[in-house]
Each structure stands twice: as structure tokens, then as C-alpha cells.
Tab-separated table of C-alpha atoms in Angstrom:
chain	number	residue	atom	x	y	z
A	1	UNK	CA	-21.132	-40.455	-79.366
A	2	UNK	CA	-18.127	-38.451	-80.862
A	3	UNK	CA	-16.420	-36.348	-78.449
A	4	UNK	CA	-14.029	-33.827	-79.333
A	5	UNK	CA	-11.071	-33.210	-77.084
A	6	UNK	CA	-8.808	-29.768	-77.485
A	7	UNK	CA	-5.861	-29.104	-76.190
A	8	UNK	CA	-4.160	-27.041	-74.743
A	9	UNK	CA	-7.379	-25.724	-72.430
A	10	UNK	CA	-5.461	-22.326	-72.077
A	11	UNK	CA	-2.345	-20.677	-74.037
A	12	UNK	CA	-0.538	-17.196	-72.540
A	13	UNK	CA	1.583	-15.628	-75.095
A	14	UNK	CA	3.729	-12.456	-75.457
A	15	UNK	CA	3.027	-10.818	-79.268
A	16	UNK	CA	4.645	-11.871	-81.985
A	17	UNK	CA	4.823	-15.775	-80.454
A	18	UNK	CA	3.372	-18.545	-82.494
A	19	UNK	CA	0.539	-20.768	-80.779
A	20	UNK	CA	-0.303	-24.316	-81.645
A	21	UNK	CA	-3.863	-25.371	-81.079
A	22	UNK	CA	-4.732	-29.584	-80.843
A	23	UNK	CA	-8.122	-30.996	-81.857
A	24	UNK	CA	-8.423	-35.113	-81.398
A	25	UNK	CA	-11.929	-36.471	-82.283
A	26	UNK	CA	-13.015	-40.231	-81.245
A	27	UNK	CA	-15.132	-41.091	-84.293
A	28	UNK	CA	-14.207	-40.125	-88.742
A	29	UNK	CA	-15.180	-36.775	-89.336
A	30	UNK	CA	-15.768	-35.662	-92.815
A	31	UNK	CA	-16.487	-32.198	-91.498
A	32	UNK	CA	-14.272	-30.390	-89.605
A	33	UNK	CA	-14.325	-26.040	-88.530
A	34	UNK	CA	-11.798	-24.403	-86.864
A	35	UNK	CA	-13.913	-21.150	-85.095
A	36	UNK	CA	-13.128	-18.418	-83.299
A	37	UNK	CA	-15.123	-17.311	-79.737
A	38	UNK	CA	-14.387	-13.314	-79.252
A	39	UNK	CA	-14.604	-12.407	-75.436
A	40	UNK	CA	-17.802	-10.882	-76.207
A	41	UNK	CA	-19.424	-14.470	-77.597
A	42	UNK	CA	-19.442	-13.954	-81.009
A	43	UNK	CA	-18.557	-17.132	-82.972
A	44	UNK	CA	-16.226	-16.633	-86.492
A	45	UNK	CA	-15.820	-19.212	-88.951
A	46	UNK	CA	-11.764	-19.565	-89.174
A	47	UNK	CA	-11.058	-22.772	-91.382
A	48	UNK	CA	-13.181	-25.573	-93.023
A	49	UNK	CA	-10.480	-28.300	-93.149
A	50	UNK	CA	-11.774	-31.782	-93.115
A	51	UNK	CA	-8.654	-33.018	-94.485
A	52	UNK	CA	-5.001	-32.127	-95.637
A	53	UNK	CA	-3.622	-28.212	-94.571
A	54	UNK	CA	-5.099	-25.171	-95.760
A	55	UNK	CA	-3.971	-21.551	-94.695
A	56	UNK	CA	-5.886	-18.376	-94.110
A	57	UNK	CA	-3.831	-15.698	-93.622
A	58	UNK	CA	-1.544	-16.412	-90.301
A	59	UNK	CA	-3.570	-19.403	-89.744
A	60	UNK	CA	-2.580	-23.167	-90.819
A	61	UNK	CA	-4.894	-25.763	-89.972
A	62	UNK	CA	-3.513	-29.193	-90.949
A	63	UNK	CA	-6.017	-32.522	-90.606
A	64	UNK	CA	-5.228	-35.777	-90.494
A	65	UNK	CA	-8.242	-37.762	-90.721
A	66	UNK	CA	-6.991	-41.240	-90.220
A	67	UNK	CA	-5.382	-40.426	-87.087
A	68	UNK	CA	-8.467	-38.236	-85.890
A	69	UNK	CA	-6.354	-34.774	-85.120
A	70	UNK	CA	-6.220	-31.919	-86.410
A	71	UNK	CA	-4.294	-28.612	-85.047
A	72	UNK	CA	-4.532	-24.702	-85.674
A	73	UNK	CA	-1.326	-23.022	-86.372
A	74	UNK	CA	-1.134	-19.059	-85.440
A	75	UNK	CA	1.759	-17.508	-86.298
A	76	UNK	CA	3.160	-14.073	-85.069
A	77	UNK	CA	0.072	-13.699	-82.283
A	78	UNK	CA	-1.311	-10.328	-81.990
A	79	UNK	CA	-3.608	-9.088	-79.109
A	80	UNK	CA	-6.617	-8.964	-81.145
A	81	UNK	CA	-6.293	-12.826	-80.915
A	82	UNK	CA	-6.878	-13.502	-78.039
A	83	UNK	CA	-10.331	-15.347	-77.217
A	84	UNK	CA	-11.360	-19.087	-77.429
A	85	UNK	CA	-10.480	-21.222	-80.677
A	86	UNK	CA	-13.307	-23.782	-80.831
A	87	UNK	CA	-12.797	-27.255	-82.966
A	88	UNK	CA	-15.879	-28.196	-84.271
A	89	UNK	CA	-16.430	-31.601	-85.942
A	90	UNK	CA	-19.321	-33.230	-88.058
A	91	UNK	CA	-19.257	-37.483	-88.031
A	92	UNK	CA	-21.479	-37.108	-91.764
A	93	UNK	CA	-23.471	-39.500	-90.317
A	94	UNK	CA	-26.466	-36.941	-90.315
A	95	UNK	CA	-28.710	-35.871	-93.339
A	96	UNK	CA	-27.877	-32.413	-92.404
A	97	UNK	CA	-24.651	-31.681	-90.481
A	98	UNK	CA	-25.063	-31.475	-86.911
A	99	UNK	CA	-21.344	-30.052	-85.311
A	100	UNK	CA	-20.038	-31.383	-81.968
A	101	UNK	CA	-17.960	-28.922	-80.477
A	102	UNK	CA	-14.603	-29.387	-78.027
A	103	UNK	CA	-14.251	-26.971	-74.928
A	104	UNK	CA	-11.876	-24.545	-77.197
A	105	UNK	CA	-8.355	-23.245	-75.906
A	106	UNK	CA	-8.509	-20.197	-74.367
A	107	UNK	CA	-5.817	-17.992	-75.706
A	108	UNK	CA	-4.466	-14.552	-74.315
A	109	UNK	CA	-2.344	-12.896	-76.092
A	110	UNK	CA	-0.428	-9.665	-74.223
A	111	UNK	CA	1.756	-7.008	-75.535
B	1	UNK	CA	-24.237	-5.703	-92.931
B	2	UNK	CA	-24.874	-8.981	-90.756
B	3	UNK	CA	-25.308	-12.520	-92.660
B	4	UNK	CA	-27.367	-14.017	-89.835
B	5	UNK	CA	-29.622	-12.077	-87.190
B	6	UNK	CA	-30.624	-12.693	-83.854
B	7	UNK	CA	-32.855	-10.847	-82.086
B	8	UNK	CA	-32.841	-10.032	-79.324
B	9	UNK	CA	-29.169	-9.739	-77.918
B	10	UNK	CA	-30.010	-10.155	-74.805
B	11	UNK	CA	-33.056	-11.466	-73.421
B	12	UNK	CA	-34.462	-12.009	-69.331
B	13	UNK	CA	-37.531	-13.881	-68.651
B	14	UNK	CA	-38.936	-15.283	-65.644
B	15	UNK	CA	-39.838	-19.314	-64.806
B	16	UNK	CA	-42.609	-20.895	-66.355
B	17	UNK	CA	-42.854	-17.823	-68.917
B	18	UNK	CA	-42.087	-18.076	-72.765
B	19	UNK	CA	-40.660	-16.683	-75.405
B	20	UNK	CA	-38.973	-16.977	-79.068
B	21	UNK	CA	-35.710	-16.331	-80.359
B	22	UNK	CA	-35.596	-14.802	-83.889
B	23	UNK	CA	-33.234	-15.819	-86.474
B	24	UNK	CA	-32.849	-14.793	-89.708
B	25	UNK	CA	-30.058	-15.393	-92.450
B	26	UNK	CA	-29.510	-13.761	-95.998
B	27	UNK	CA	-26.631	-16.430	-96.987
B	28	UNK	CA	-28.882	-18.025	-99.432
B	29	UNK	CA	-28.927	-21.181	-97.913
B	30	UNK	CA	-31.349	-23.962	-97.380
B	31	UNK	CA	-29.817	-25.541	-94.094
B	32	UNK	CA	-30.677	-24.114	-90.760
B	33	UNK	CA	-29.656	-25.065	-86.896
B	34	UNK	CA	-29.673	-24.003	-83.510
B	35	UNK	CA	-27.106	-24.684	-80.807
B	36	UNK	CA	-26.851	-23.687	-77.048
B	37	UNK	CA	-24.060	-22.781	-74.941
B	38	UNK	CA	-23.902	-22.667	-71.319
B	39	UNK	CA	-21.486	-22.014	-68.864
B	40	UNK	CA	-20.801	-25.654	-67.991
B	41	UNK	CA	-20.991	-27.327	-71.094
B	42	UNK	CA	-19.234	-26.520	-74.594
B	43	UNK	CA	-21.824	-25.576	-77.588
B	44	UNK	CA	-24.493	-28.517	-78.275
B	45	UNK	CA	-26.466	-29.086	-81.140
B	46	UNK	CA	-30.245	-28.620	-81.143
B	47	UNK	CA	-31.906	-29.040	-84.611
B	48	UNK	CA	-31.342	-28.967	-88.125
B	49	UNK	CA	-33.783	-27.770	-90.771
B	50	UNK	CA	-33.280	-28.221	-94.598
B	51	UNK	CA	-35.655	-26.729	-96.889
B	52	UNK	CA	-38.077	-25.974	-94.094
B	53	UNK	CA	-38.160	-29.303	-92.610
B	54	UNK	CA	-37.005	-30.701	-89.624
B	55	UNK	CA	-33.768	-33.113	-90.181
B	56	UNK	CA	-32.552	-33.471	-86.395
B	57	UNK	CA	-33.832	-33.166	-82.985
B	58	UNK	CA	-31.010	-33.361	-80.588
B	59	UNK	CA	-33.222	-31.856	-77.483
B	60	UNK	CA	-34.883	-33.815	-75.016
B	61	UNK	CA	-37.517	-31.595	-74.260
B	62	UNK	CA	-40.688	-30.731	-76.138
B	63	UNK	CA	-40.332	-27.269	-74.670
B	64	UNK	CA	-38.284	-26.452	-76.911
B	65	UNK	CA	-40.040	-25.911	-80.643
B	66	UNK	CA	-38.490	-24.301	-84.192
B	67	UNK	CA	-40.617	-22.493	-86.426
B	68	UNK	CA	-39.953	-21.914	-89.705
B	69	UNK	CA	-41.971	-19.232	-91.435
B	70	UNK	CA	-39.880	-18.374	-94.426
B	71	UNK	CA	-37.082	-20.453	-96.104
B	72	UNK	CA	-34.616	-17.937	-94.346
B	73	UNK	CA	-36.344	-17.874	-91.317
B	74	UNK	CA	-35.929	-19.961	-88.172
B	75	UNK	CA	-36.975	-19.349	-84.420
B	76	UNK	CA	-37.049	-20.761	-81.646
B	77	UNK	CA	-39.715	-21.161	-79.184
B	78	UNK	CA	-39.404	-22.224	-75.664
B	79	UNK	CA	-42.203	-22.859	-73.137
B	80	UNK	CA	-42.520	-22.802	-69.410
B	81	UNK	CA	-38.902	-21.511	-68.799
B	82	UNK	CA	-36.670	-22.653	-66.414
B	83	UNK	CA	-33.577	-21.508	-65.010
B	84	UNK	CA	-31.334	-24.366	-66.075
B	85	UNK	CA	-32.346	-22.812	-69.956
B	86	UNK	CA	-29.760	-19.889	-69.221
B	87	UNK	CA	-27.985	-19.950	-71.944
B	88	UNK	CA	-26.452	-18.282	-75.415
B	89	UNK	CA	-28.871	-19.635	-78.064
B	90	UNK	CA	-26.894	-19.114	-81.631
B	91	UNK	CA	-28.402	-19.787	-84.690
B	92	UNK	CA	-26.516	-21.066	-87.643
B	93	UNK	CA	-26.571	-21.958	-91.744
B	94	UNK	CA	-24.996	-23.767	-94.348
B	95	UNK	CA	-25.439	-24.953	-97.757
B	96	UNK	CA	-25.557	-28.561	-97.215
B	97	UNK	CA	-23.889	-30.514	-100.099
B	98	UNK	CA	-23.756	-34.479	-100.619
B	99	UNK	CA	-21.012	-35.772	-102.332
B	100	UNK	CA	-21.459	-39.821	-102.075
B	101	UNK	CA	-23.250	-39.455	-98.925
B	102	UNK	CA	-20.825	-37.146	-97.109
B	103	UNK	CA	-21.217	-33.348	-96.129
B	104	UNK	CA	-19.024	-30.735	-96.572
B	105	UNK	CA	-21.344	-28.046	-95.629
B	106	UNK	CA	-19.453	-25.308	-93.857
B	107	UNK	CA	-21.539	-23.729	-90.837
B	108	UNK	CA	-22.009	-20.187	-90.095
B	109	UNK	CA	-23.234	-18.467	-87.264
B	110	UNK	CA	-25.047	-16.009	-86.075
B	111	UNK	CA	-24.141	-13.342	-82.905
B	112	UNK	CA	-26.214	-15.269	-80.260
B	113	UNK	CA	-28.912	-14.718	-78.176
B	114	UNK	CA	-28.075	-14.963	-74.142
B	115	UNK	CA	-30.473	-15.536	-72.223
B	116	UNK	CA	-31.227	-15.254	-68.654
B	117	UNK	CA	-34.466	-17.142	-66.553
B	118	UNK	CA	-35.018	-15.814	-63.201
């Protein structure tokens, strides 16, 4: 089955410090979410980026689907980031999309 | 005002009682899912509804049973609890599209519904 491996598993970074969030899948994906886990459970849609870069605000998620990665760009961290960053991928193989998650990087972000 | 709702927030039941977890979703769409999340393991898929019908059944057990009332509408029943079901249950949408048999849907989800069997 496709398994979804993220990387780091934790991040500690002083504000203002730029994180770098990995995502390698085993299988194509022609789906692909980048969400955010507050510490309260809450899941937030970030990025839909099955291929190329796209950029939210200080996020930049760039996939490359051949080689099966894709990675989260935060720049200038603030507190309110901190949480778990989930990659979230969907093989297209369903009718309707069914998501395998990774484990998420844990990111704290202190003043 | 929320997209998706789940009700309740929190929710404690005993073994070998039952119960249903609500979701509703005012995003217009016509695709609806549930996933679980436990402590142990990262978020798994359930099952996926489209226009009411059931698309995917990712859970082994046939304790577990949607019900869709309304298009908008889809909860989750689960019989004779056990403890290993502690979990956050969080419901999802998305407007499913197929583009030369590949979709591009983009999921949303709900706040999650954690709950605890004693």
C-alpha cells in the first residue's frame, strides 16, 4: 500500500528561522495536501500541490512527482506555528479520494 | 461560521455501548469521508461517500456503519464499543473532480470528535 514517510519527525526553532518540512511517498500520487494539526487537534488545509510549487503566504510547497517528494517551506517562523504539519497523499487509484497520511513533523517554534 | 460540524467534541462511552458521531458540512459538496486518529497510529481512512453512496470501505469491522440522511449529512455509527476505538473521529469533504481518471479533489476537515471507551 502507499506509505508516506515525513521528515524531520520534530523541528525546534527560535522566531524568525525558516523550517523545511520533507514528504517522500512510495507509490504516484496525483493528490497531494500539505495540513496543519494545531495542539488542540484541529486539522487546516495548508496547500493542495500535487505537482510543481505553489505559495500561500510564508508557505512554499514544491512537488516533484516523478521523484515521489514533496517539501513545505516556512519562512520567518512565528510561535503561532508551532503544531504538527501533516503530508497527506491520494494514489487516484480510488473513485473517490481516500488520503494516506505520514506521521507529520512536529514543529515548536519559541520566542 | 464552521464549514464542517461535529458533534459532539468530546464524547465518553462505556464497552459494548453505542453511539453516533454527527457530521455535517455546508461546502456544497457531494464527497464525504471519515478518518480516525489514534495515539499510535497517524490518521487512517475509513469511508468515502459520493452523492450518498458508499465509494470505499477501508474498516475491517462491521461495527462501524455511515449513515447518510441528507446529501450534507454523514454519521457515523459504532456498535458494541471497545476500548481500542479511542480515538479522534474527523469527518471530511471535497468536491471530487475527474479529469481523465485522476482526482484533484482537495479535502477538508472538520474539528474532530475524540472519543474515549471505558
Amino acid at each position: 500500500g502507499q506509505q508516506v514517510q515525513q521528515s524531520p519527525a520534530s523541528l525546534v526553532l527560535q522566531e524568525g528561522e525558516n523550517a523545511e518540512l520533507q514528504c517522500n511517498f512510495s507509490s504516484t500520487a496525483t493528490q497531494l495536501q500539505w495540513f496543519y494539526q494545531s495542539p488542540g487537534g484541529s486539522l487546516v488545509s495548508l496547500l493542495s500541490n500535487p505537482s510543481g510549487t505553489k505559495h500561500t503566504g510564508r508557505l512554499t510547497s514544491t512537488t516533484v512527482t516523478k521523484e515521489r517528494r514533496s517539501s513545505l517551506h516556512i519562512s520567518s517562523s512565528q510561535t503561532t506555528d508551532s503544531g504538527t504539519y501533516l503530508c497527506a497523499i491520494d494514489p487516484g487509484t480510488q473513485v473517490v479520494g481516500q488520503l494516506t497520511f505520514g506521521r507529520g513533523t512536529r514543529l515548536q517554534v519559541y520566542a | 461560521d464552521p464549514k464542517i460540524i461535529q458533534k459532539p467534541k468530546y464524547l465518553v462511552a462505556v464497552t459494548g455501548s453505542e453511539k453516533i458521531l454527527i457530521c455535517e458540512q455546508y461546502l456544497g459538496h457531494n464527497a464525504m469521508y471519515w478518518y480516525r486518529q489514534s495515539a499510535k497510529k497517524p490518521l487512517e481512512f475509513m469511508f468515502s461517500y459520493s452523492y450518498q453512496k458508499l465509494m470505499d470501505n477501508q474498516t475491517a469491522s462491521s461495527r462501524f456503519q455511515p449513515q447518510s440522511s441528507k446529501k450534507n449529512h454523514l454519521d457515523l455509527q459504532i456498535t458494541a464499543l471497545k476500548p481500542d476505538d479511542s480515538a479522534t473521529y474527523f469527518c471530511a469533504s471535497s468536491a471530487p473532480f475527474r479529469d481523465w481518471g485522476v482526482n484533484y479533489a482537495e479535502q477538508f476537515f472538520g474539528p474532530g470528535t475524540r472519543l474515549t471507551v471505558l
